[in-house]
Coordinates of C-alpha atoms in Angstrom, one line a residue:
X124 CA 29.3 26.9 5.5
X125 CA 26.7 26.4 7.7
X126 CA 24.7 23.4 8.9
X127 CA 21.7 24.2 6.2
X128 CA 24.2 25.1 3.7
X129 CA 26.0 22.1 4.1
X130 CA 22.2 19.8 3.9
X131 CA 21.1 21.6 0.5
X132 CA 24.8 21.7 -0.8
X133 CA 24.3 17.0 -0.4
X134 CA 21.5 17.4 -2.6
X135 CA 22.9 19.2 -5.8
X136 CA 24.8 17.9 -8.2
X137 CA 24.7 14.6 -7.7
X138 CA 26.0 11.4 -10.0
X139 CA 23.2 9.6 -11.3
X140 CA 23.0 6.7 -9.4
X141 CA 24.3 8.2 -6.2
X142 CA 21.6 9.1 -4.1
X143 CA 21.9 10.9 -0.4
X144 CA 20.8 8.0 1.8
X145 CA 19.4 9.6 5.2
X146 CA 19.3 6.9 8.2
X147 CA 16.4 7.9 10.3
X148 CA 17.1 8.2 13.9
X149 CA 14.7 7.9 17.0
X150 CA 16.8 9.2 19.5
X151 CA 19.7 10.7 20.7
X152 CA 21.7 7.1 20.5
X153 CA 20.2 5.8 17.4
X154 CA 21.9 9.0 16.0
X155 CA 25.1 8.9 17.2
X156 CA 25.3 5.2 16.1
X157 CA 24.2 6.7 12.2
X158 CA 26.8 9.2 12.7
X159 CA 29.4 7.3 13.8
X160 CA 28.8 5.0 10.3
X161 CA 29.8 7.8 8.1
X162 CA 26.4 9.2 7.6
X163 CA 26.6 13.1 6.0
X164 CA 23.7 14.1 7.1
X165 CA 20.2 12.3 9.4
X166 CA 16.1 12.6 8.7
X167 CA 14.3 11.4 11.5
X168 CA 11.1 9.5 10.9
X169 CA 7.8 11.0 12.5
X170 CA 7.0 7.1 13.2
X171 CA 10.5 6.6 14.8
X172 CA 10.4 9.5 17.2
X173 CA 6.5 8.9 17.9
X174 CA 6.9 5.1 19.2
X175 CA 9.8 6.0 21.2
X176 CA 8.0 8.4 23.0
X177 CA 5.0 6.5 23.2
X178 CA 2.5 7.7 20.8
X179 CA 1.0 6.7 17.7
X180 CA 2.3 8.2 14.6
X181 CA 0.1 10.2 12.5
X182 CA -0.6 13.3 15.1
X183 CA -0.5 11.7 17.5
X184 CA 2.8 13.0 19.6
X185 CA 2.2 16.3 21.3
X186 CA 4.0 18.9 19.1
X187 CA 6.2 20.2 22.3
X188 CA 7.4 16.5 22.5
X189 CA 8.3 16.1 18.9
X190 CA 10.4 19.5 19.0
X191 CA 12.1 18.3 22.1
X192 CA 12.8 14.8 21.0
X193 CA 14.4 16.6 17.7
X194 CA 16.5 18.7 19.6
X195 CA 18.2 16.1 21.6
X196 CA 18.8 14.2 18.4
X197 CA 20.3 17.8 17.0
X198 CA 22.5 18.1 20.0
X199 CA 23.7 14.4 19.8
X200 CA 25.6 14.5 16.3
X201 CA 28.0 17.1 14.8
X202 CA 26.0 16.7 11.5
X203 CA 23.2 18.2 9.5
X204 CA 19.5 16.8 11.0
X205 CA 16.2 17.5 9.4
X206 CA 13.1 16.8 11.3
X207 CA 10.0 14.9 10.3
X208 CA 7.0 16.9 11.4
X209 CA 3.9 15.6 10.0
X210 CA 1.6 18.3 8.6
X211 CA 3.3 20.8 11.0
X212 CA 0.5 20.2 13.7
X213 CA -1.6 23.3 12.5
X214 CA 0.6 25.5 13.5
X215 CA 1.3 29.1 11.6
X216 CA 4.2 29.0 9.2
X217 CA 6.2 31.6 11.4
X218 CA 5.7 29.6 14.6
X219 CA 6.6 26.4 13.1
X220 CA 10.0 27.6 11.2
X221 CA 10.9 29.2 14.9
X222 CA 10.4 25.9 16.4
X223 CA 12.3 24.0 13.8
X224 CA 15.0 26.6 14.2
X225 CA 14.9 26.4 17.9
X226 CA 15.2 22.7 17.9
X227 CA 18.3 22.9 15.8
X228 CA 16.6 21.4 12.6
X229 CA 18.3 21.9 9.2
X230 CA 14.8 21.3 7.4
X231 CA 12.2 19.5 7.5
X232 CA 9.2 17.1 5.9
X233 CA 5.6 18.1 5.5
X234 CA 3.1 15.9 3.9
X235 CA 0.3 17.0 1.7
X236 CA -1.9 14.7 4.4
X237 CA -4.1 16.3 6.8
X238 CA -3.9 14.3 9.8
X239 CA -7.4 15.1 11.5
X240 CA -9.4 14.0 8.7
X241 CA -6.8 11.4 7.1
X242 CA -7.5 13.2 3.4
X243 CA -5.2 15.0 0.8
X244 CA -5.1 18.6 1.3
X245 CA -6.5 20.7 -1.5
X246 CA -3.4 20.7 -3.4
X247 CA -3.4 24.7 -4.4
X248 CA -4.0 25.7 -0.6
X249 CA -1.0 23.5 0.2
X250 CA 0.6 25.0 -1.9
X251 CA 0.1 28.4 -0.7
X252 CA 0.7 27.1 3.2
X253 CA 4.1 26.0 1.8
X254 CA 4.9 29.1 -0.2
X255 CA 3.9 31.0 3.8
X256 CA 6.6 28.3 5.3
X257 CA 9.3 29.1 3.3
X258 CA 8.7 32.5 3.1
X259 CA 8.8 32.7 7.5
X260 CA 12.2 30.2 6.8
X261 CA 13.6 32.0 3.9
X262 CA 17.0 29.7 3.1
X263 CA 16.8 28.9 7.0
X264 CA 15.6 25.3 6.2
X265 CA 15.3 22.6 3.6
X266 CA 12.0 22.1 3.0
X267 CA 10.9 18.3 1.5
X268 CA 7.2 18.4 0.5
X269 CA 5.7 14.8 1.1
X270 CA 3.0 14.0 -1.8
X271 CA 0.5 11.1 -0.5
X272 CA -1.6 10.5 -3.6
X273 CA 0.0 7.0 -4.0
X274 CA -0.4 6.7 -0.1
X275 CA -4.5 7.7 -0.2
X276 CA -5.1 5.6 -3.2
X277 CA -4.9 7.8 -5.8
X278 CA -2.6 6.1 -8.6
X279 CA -2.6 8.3 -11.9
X280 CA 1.5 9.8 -11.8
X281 CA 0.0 12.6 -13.2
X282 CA -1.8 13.7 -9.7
X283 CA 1.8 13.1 -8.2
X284 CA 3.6 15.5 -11.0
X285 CA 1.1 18.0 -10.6
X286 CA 1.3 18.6 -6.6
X287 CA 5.1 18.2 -6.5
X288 CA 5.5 21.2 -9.2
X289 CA 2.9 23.4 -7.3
X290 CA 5.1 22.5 -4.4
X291 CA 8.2 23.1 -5.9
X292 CA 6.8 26.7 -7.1
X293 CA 5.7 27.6 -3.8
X294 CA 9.6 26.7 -2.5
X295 CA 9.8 23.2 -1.7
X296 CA 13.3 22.2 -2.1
X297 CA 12.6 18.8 -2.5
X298 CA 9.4 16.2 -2.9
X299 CA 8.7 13.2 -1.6
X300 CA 5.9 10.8 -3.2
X301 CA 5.6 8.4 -0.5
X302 CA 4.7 5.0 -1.9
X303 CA 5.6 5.8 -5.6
X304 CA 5.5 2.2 -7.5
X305 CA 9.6 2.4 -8.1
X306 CA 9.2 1.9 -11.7
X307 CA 7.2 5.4 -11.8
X308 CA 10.3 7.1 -10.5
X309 CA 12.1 7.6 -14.1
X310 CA 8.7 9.4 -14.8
X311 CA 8.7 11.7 -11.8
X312 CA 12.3 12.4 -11.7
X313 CA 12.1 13.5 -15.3
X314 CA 8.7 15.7 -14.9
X315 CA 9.6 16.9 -11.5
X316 CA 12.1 20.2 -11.5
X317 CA 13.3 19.6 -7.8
X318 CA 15.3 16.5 -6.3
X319 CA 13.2 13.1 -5.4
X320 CA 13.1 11.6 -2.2
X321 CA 12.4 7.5 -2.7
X322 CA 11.7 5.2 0.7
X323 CA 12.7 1.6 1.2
X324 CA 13.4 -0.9 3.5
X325 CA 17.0 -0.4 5.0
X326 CA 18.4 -2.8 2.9
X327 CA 21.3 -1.7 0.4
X328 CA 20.1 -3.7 -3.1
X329 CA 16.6 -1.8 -2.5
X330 CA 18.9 1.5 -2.3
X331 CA 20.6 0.3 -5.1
X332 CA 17.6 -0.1 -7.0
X333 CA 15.9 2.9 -6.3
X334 CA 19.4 4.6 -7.3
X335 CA 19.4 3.6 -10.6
X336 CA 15.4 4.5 -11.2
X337 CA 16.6 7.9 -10.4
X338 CA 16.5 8.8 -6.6
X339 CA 17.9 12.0 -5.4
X340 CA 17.6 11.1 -2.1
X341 CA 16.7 7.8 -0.1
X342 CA 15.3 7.6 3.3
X343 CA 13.7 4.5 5.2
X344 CA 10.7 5.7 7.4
X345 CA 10.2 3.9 10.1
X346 CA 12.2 1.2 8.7
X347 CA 15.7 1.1 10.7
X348 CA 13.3 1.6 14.0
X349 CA 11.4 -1.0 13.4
X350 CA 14.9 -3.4 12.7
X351 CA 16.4 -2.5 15.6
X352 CA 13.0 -3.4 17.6
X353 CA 12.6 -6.9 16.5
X354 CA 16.3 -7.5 17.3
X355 CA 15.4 -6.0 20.7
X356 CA 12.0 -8.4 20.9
X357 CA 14.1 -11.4 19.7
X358 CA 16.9 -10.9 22.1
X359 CA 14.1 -10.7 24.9
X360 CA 11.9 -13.6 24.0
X361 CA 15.3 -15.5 24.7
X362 CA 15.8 -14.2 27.7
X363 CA 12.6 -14.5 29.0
X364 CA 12.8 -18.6 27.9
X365 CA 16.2 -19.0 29.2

């Protein structure tokens, strides 16, 4: 089976109540410390990668740096890796499957955001620019479609529903409605045909919670980078007064 095989085969069939919880790593150690936990499989965090290179998140990293940093997270683990890639920095489908490919990625996210503007794409286009994606991956990648309406303000469920199933039809594998109030999840798990990414903070009764509201999957953002930072800042600030 290979590495992409393995990544979809984590999402099927799953007990309810048992999602597939993806740590987020940064870098190449941050990964090998998720992998060395027991970790199936690792989703890095656009946010993650961006800070520890030294850029904003939100377009901000230099595509050729955000491939790179992927790839040294790829070759780090003996485990499945998908690669958080923002709205896929404008690039054509083709060239952006051959990257993610190149870098070793078993799939990736791309949000429904467009990053120069900070508005929701017109959700039919998007569509159509993923149904180009997956047909330039074909079953090469694991494609999660982000939805921000929650994330821009838009709060109606129905606005959610209706961009994950034209996502879904145009090949996402999964969707991802960032910032979904967790007691909307029983409603988009049951109107959505394709599994459900959920995000929380890395903290295992918030997994537990969005477990039972019917989570496919559960990843934390930023979340784990962010812990492991203020430890870092603590453990300086006491240095620094000793």
């Amino acid at each position: 089976m290979t590495a992409v095989e393995t990544f979809r085969a984590l999402h099927r069939d799953r007990e309810p109540g048992d999602p597939l919880v993806l740590p987020g790593p940064w870098d190449a150690a941050s990964a090998r410390v998720f992998a060395d936990a027991g970790f199936p499989a690792l989703a890095t965090p656009s946010a993650g990668v961006s800070a520890s290179l030294g850029y904003p998140d939100g377009g901000g990293t230099p595509p050729g740096e955000m491939f790179a940093a992927v790839a040294r997270i790829v070759r780090a683990v003996d485990i499945p890796v998908s690669a958080d890639i923002e709205d896929g920095y404008r690039l054509p489908p083709a060239e952006l499957v051959e990257r993610l490919l190149e870098a070793g990625a078993v799939g990736c996210n791309l949000e429904d955001t467009d990053l120069a503007t900070r508005q929701l794409k017109d959700p039919a286009r998007h569509a159509d620019w993923l149904a180009e994606v997956r047909a330039a991956a074909g079953d090469r990648l694991f494609l999660n479609a982000r939805v921000d309406t929650f994330l821009r303000g838009v709060t109606d469920p129905r606005a959610a529903v209706d961009r994950a199933r034209r996502y879904a039809a145009a090949g996402a594998d999964c969707v991802y409605p960032l910032g979904a109030p967790p007691e909307l999840l029983p409603e988009l798990a049951a109107e959505i045909p394709v599994p459900l990414n959920a995000a929380c903070a890395p903290d295992p009764a918030q997994v537990a919670r969005l477990a039972e509201l019917g989570a496919t999957r559960v990843t934390f953002g930023p979340g784990l980078h962010h812990r492991a930072m203020a430890a870092l800042t603590e453990t300086a600030t006491a240095l620094r007064a000793g």
